[in-house]
mmCIF file of C-alpha atoms and ligand atoms in Angstrom:
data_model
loop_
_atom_site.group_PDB
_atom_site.id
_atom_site.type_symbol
_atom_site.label_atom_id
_atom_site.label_comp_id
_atom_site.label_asym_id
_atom_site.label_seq_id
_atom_site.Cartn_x
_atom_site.Cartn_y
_atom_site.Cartn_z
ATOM 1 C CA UNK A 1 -17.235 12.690 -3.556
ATOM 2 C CA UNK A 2 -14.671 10.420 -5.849
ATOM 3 C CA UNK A 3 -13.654 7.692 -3.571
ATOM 4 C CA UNK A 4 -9.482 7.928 -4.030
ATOM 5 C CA UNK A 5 -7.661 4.184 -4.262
ATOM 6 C CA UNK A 6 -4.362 3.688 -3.987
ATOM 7 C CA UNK A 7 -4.142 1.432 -6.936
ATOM 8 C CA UNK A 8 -5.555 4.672 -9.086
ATOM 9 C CA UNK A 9 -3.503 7.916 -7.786
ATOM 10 C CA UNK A 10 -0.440 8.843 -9.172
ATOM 11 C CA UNK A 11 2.803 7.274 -7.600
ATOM 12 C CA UNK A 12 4.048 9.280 -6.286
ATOM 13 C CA UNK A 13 0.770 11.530 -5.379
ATOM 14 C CA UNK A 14 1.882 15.426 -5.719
ATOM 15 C CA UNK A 15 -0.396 16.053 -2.540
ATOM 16 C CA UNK A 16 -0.101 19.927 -3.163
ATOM 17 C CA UNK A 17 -1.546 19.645 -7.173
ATOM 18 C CA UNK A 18 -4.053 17.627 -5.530
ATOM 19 C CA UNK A 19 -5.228 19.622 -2.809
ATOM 20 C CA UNK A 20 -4.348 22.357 -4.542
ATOM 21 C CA UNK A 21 -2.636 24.089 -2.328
ATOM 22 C CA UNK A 22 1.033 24.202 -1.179
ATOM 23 C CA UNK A 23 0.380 23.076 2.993
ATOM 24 C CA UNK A 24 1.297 20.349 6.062
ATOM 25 C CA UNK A 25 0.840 16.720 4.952
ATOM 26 C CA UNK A 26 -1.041 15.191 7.439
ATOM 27 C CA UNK A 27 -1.847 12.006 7.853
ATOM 28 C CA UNK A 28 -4.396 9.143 9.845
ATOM 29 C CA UNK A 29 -3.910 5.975 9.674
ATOM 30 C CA UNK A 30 -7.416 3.236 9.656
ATOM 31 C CA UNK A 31 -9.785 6.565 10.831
ATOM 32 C CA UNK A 32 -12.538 4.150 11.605
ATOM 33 C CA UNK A 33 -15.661 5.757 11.726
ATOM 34 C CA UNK A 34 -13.825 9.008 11.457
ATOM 35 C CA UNK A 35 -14.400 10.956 14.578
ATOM 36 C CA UNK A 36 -10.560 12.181 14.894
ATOM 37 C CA UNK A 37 -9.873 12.611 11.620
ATOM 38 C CA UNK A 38 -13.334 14.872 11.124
ATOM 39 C CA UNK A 39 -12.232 16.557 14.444
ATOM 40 C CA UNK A 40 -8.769 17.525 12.937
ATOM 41 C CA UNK A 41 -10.529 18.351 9.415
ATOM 42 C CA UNK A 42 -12.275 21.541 11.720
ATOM 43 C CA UNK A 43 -9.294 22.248 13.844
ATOM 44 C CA UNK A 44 -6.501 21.991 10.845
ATOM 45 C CA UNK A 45 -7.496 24.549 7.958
ATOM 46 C CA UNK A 46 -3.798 25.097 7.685
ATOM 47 C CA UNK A 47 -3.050 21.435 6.192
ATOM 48 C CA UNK A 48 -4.144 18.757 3.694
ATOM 49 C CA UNK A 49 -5.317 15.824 5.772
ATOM 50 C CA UNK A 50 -5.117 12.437 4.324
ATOM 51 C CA UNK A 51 -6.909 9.582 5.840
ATOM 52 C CA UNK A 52 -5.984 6.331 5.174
ATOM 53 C CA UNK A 53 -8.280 3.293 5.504
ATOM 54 C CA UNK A 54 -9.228 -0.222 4.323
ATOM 55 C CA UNK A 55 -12.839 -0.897 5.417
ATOM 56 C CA UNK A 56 -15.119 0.247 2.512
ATOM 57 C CA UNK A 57 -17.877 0.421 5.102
ATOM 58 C CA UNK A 58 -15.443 3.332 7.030
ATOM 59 C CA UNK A 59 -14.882 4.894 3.811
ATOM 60 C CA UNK A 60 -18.492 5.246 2.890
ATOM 61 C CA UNK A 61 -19.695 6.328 6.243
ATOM 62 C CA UNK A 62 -16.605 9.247 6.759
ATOM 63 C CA UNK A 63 -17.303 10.296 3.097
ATOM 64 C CA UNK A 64 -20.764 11.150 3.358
ATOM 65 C CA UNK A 65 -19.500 13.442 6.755
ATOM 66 C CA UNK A 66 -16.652 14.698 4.312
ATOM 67 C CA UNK A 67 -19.521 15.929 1.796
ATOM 68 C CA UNK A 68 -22.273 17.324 4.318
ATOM 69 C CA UNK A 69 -19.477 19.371 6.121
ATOM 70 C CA UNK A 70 -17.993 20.643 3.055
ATOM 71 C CA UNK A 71 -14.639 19.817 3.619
ATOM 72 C CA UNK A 72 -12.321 20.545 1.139
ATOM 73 C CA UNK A 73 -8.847 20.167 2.655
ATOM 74 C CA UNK A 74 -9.791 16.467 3.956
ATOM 75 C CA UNK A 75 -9.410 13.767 1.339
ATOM 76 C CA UNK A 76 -10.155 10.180 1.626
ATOM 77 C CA UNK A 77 -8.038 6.750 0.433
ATOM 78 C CA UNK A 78 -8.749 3.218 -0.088
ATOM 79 C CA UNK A 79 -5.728 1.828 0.966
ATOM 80 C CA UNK A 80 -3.837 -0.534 3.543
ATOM 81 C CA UNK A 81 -1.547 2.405 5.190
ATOM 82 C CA UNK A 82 1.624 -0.158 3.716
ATOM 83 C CA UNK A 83 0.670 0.302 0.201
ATOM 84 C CA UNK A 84 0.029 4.249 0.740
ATOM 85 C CA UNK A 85 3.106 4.972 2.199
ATOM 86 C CA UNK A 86 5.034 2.991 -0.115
ATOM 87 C CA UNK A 87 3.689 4.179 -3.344
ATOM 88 C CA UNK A 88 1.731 7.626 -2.884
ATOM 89 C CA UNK A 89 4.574 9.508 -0.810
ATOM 90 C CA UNK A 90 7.860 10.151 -1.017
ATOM 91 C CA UNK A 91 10.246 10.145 1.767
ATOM 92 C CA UNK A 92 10.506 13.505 3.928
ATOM 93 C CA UNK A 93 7.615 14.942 2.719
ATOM 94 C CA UNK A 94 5.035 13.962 5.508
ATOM 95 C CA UNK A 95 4.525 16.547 8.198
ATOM 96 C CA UNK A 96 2.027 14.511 11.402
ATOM 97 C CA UNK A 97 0.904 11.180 11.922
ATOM 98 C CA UNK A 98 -1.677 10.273 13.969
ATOM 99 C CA UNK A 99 -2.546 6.377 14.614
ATOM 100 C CA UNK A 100 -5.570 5.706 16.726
ATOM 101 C CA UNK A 101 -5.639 2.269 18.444
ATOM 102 C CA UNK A 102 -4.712 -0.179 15.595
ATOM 103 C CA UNK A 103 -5.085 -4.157 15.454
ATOM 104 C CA UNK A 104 -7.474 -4.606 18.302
ATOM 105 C CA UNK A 105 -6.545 -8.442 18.151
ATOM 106 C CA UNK A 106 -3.110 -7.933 19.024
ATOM 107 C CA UNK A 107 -2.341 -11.166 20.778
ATOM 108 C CA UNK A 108 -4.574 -13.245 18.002
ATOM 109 C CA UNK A 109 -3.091 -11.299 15.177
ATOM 110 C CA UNK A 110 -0.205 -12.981 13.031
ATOM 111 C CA UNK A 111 3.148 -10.771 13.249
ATOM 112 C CA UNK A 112 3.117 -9.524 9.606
ATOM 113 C CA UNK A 113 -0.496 -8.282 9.601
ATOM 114 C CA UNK A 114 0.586 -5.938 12.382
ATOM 115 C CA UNK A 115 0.360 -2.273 11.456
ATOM 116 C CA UNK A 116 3.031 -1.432 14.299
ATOM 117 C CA UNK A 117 6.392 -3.594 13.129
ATOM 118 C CA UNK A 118 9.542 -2.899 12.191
ATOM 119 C CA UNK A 119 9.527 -2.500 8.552
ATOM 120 C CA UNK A 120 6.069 -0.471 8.434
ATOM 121 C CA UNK A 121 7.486 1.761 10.782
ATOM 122 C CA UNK A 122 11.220 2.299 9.208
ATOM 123 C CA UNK A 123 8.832 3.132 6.117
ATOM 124 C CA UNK A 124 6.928 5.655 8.142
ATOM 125 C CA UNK A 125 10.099 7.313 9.339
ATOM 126 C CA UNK A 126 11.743 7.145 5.814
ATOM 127 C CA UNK A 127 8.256 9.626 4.764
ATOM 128 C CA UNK A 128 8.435 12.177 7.651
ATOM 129 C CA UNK A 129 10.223 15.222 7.542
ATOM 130 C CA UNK A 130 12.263 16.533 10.258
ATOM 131 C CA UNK A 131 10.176 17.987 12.801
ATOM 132 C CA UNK A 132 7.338 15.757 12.176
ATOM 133 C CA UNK A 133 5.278 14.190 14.938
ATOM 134 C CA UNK A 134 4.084 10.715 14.892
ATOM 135 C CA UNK A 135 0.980 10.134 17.755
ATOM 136 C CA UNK A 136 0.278 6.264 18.432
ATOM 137 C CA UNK A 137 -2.808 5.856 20.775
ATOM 138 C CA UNK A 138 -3.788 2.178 22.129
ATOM 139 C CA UNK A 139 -5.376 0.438 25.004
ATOM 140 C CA UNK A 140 -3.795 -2.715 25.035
ATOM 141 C CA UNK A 141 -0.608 -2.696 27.568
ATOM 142 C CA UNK A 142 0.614 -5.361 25.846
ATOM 143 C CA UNK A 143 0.476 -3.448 22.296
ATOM 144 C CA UNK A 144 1.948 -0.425 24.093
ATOM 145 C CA UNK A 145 4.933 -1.752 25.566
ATOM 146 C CA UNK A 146 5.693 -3.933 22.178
ATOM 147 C CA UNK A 147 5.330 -0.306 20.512
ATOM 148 C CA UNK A 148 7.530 1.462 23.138
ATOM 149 C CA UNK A 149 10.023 -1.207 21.981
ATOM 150 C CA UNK A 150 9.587 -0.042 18.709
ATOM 151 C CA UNK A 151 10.098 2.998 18.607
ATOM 152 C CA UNK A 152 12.824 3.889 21.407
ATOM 153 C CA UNK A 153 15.166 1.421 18.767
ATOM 154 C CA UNK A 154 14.284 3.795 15.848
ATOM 155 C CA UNK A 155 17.193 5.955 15.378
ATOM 156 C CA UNK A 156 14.809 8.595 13.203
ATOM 157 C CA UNK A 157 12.912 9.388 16.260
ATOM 158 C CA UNK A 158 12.930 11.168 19.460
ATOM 159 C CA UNK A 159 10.334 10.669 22.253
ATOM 160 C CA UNK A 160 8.235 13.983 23.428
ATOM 161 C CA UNK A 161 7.343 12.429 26.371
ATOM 162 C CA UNK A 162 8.745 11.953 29.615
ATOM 163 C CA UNK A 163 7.649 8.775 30.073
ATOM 164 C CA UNK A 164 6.805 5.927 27.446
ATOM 165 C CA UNK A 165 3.541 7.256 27.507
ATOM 166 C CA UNK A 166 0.471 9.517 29.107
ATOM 167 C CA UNK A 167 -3.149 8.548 29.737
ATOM 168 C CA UNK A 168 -4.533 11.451 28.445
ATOM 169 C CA UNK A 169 -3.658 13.988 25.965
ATOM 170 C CA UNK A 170 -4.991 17.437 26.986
ATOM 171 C CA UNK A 171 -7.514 18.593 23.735
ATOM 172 C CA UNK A 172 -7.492 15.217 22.210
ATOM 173 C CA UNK A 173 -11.042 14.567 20.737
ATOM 174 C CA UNK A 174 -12.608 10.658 21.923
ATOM 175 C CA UNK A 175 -12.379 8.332 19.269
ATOM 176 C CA UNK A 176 -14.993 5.225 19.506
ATOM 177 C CA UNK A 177 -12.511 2.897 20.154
ATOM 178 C CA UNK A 178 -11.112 5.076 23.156
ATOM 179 C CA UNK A 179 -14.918 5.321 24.452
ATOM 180 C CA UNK A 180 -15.192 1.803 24.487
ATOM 181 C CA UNK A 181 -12.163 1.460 26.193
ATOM 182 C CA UNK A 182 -12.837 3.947 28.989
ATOM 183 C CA UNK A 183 -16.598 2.266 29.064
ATOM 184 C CA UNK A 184 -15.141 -1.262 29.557
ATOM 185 C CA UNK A 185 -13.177 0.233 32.165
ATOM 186 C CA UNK A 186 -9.333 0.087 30.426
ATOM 187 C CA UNK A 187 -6.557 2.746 30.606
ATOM 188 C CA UNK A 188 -5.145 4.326 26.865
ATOM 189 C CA UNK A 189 -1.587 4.823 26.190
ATOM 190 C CA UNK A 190 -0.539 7.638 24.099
ATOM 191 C CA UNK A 191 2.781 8.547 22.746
ATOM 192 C CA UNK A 192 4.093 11.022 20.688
ATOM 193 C CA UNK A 193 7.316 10.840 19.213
ATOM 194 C CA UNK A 194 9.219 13.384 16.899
ATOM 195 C CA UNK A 195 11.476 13.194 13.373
ATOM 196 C CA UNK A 196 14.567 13.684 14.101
ATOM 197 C CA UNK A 197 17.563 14.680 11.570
ATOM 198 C CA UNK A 198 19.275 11.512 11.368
ATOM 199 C CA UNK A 199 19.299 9.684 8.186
ATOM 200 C CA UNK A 200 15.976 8.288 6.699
ATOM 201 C CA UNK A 201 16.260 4.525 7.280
ATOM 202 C CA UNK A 202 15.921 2.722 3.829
ATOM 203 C CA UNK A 203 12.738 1.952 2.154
ATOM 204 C CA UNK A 204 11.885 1.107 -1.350
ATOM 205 C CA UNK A 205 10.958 3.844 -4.215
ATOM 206 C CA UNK A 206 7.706 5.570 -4.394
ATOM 207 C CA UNK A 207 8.478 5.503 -8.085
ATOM 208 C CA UNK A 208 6.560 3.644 -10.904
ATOM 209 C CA UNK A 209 8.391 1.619 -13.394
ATOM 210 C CA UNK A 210 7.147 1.407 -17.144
ATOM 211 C CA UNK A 211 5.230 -1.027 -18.277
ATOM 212 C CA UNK A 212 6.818 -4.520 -18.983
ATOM 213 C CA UNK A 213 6.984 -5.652 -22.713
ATOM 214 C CA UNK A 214 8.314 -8.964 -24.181
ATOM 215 C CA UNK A 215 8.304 -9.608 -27.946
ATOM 216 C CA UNK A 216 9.099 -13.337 -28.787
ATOM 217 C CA UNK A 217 8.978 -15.329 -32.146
ATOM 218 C CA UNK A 218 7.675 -18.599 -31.828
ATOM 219 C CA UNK A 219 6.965 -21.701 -34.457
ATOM 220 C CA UNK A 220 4.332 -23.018 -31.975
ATOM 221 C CA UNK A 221 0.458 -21.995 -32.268
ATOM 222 C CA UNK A 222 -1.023 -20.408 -28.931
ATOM 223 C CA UNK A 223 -3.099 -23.932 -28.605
ATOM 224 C CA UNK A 224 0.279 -25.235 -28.738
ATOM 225 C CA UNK A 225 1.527 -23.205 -25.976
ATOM 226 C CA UNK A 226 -1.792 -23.395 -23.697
ATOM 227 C CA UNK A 227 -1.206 -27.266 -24.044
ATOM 228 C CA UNK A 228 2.039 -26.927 -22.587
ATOM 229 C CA UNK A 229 0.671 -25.018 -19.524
ATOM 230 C CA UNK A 230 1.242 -25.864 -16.045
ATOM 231 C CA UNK A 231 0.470 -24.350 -12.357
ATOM 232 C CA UNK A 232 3.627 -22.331 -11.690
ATOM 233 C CA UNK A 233 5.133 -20.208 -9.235
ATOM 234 C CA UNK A 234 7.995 -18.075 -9.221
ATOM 235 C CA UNK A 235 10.310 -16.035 -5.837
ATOM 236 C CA UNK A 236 12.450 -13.462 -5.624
ATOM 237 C CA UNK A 237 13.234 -12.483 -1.818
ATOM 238 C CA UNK A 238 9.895 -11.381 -0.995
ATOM 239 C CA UNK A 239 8.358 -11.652 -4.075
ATOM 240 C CA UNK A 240 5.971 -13.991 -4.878
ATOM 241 C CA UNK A 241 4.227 -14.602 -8.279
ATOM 242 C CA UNK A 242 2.211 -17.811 -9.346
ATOM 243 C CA UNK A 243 -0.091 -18.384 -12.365
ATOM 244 C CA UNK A 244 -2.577 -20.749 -12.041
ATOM 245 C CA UNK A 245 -4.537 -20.904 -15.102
ATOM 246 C CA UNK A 246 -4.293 -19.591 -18.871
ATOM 247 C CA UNK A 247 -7.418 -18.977 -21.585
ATOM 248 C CA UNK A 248 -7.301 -19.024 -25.201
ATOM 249 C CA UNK A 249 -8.754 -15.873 -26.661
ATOM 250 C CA UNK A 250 -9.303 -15.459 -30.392
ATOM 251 C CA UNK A 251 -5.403 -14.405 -31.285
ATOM 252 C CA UNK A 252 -4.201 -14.302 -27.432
ATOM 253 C CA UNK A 253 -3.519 -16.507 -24.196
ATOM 254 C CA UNK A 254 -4.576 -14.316 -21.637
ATOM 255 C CA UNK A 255 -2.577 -15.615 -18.178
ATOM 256 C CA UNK A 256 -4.396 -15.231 -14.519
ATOM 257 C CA UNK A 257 -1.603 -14.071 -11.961
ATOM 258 C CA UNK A 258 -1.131 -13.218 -8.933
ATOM 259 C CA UNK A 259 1.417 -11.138 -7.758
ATOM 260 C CA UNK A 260 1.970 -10.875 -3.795
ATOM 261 C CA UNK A 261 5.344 -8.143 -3.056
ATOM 262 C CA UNK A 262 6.013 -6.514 0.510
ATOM 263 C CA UNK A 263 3.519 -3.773 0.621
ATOM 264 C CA UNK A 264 1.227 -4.821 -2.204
ATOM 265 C CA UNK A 265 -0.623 -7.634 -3.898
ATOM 266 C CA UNK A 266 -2.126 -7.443 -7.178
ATOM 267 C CA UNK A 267 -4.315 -10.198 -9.333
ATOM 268 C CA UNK A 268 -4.000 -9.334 -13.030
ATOM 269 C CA UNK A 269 -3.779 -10.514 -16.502
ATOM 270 C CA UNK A 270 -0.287 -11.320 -18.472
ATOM 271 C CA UNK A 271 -1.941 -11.079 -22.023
ATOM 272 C CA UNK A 272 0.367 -13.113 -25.257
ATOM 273 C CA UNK A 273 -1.167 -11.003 -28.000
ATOM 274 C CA UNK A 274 -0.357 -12.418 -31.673
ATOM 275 C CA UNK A 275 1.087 -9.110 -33.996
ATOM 276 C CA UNK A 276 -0.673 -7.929 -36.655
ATOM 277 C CA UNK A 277 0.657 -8.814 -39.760
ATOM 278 C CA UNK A 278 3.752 -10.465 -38.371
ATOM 279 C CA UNK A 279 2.826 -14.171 -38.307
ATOM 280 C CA UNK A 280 4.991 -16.287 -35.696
ATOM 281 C CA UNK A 281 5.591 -13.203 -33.434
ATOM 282 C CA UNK A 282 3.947 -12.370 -30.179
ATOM 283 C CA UNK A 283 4.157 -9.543 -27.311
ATOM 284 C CA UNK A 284 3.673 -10.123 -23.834
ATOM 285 C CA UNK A 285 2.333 -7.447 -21.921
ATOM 286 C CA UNK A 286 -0.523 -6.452 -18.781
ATOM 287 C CA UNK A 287 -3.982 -6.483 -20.306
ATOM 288 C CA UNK A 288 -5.532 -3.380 -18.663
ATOM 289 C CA UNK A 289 -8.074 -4.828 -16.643
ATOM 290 C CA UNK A 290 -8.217 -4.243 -13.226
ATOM 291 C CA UNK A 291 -5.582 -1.570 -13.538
ATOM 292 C CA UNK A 292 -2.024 -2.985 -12.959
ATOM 293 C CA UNK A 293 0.619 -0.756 -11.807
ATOM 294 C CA UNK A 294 4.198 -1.575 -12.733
ATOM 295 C CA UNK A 295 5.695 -3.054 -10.061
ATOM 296 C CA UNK A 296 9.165 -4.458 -9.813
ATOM 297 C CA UNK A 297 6.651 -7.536 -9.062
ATOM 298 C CA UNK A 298 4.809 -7.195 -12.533
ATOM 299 C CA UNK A 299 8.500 -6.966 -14.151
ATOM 300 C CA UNK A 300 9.462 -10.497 -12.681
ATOM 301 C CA UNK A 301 5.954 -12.083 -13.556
ATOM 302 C CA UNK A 302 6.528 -10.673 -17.378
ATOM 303 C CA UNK A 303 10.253 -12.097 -17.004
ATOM 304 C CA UNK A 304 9.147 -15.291 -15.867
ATOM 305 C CA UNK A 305 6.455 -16.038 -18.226
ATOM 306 C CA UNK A 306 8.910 -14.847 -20.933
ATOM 307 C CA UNK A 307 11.490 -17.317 -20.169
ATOM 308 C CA UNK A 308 8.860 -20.046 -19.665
ATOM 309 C CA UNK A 309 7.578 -19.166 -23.348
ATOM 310 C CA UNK A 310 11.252 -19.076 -24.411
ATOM 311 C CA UNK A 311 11.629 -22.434 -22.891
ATOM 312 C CA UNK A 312 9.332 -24.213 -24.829
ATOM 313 C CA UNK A 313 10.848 -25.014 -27.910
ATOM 314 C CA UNK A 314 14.382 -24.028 -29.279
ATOM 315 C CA UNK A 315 12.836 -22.007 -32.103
ATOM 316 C CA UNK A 316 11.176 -19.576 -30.087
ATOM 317 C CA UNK A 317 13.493 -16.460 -30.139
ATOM 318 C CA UNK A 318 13.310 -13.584 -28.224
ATOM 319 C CA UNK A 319 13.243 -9.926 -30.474
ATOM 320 C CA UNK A 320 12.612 -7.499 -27.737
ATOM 321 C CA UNK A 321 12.381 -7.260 -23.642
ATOM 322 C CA UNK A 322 11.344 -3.799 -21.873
ATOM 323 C CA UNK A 323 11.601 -5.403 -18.629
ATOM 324 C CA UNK A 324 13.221 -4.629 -15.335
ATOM 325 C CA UNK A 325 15.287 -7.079 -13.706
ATOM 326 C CA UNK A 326 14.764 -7.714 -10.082
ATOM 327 C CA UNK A 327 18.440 -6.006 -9.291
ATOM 328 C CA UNK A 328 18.269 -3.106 -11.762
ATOM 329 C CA UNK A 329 18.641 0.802 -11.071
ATOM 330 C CA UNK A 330 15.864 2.961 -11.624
HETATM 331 C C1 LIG B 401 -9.567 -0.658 15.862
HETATM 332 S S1 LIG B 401 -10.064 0.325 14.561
HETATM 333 C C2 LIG B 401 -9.785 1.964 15.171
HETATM 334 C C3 LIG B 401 -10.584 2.983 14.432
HETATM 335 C C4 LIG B 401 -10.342 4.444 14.857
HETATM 336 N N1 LIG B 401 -8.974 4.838 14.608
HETATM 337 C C5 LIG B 401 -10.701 4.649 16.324
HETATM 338 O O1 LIG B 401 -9.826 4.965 17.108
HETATM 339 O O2 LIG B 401 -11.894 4.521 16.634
HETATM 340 C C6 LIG B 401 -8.732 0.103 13.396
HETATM 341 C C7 LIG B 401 -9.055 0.668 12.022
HETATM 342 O O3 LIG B 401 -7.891 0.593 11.224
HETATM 343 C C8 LIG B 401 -8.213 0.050 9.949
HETATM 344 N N2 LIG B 401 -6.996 -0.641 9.512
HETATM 345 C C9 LIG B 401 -6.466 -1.777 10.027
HETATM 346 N N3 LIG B 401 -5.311 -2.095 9.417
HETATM 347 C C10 LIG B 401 -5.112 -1.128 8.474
HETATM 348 C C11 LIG B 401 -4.092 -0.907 7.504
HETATM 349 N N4 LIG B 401 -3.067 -1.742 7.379
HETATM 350 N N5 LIG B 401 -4.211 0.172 6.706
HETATM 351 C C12 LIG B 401 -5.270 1.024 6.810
HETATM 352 N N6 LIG B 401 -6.255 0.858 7.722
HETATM 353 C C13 LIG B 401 -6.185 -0.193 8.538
HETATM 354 C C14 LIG B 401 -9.397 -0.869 10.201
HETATM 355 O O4 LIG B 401 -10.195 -1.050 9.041
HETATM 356 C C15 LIG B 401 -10.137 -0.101 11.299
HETATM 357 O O5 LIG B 401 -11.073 0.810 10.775
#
């Protein structure tokens, strides 16, 4: 079975060509070692069930269930859930969410590593279609009542319940985390809440951009330019880029950066490629290692280095930019 990565699927994924067939998206979030989302893969032959996860050793293990039980309609991606739903779907097009008892160091973990959090879950909302149900299961009080918080200020969603929560959910298949619970002797919290048909709250574009592309004539040599190199960092809102180091190739600086955005971090190469047969002039573009994906992220490293090339010395003129600014349409 091809493992699936985010950072290699279409974005947006067309979950139906993939599948190949037209049926309910649904959706877990960190399956574990799979025991829900192999449950649901026997009980659900109407849908396509995607389960999202970022442990390879989860991925390996459900996999090699996925391939013994011959299950067709159940695929498999390496992703953190933030990425996926940013990039792979687009908004109303989810139809059931399940999330089994996420961050089990709550209290330790830092605010922005939290799964459950306002921005995750306005992205959630902003993929579900109307009618859609979202199931959160945990068994830390604490976790549930921050949760309950969250969601009954979400305008996009209705509670099913009567209450904030149940203990049990008739038919609901044990995950290990809920055994473990129940061993050590704590209660689980379930909720289930439902899309409603207000408004999707905002969330950034599934969409790819193009690649970036910077042509520049310079009168200085690329040892010229790698002598000129410093450390640098550059940030826009929640966009961070720095580049820490720059090699000289045969006819090319190749530039190390990392590029950390909202729902995605990548660490790839900015590659200043002398033309052929056009002596002086240079293009600036992603080498294609490590696959980099066109982020509005990748468009303000490309700027960035650009204008720190351009700043260099007053000959250096620019002759072409395919870039995206960080405020452009598109
Ligand atoms: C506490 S375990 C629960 C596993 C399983 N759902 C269960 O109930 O037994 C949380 C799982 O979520 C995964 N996970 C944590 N954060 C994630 C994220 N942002 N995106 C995808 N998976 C995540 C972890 O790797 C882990 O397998």
């Amino acid at each position: 079975m091809q493992r699936l990565n985010v950072r290699r699927l279409p974005w947006p994924t067309d979950w139906a060509a993939l599948f190949g067939a037209e049926r309910p998206l649904v959706l877990e979030i960190g399956f574990g070692q799979g025991h829900f989302l192999l449950h649901l893969a026997q009980e659900r032959a109407d849908a396509n069930l995607v389960g999202l996860e970022i442990s390879n050793r989860c991925l390996t293990r459900v996999e090699r269930s996925v391939e013994r039980q011959g299950l067709r309609q159940l695929r498999l991606v390496h992703s953190m859930a933030e990425t996926a739903l940013q990039f792979l779907f687009t908004p109303a097009s989810i139809d059931e969410v399940h999330i089994n008892f996420p961050d089990p160091w709550f209290r330790e973990r830092h605010g922005h590593r939290r799964l459950m959090q306002r921005n995750t879950l306005d992205l959630l909302v902003n993929r579900l279609r109307p009618g859609a149900d979202l199931y959160l299961a945990t068994d830390i009080r604490a976790y549930a009542d921050m949760s309950h918080e969250l969601l009954a200020a979400t305008p996009g969603l209705d509670n099913r319940l009567d209450a904030p929560w149940v203990g049990s959910l008739p038919g609901r298949v044990v995950t290990r985390y809920e055994r473990v619970a129940r061993e050590e002797g704590r209660c689980c919290y379930f909720m289930v809440w439902r899309r409603n048909d207000s408004p999707p709250p905002p969330a950034p574009r599934a969409k790819e951009l193009p690649m970036p592309h910077v042509v520049l004539q310079s009168p200085l040599s690329l040892e010229a330019m790698r002598a000129r190199f410093e450390a640098r960092q550059w940030h826009h809102g929640a966009t961070h880029v720095s580049c820490s180091r720059v090699f000289l190739g045969e006819r090319s600086l190749l530039f190390d950066v990392y590029v950390k955005e909202a729902n995605i971090d990548q660490h790839l190469a900015l590659l200043l490629l002398e033309r052929q047969n056009r002596p002086g002039e240079f293009t600036l573009q992603p080498a294609m290692y490590g696959h980099p994906r066109a982020t509005e992220g990748l468009h303000l490293a490309a700027n960035a280095l650009a204008d720190w090339l351009l700043s260099l010395d007053d000959g250096t003129v620019l002759l072409g930019r395919k870039t995206r600014g960080p405020d452009s349409e598109g």
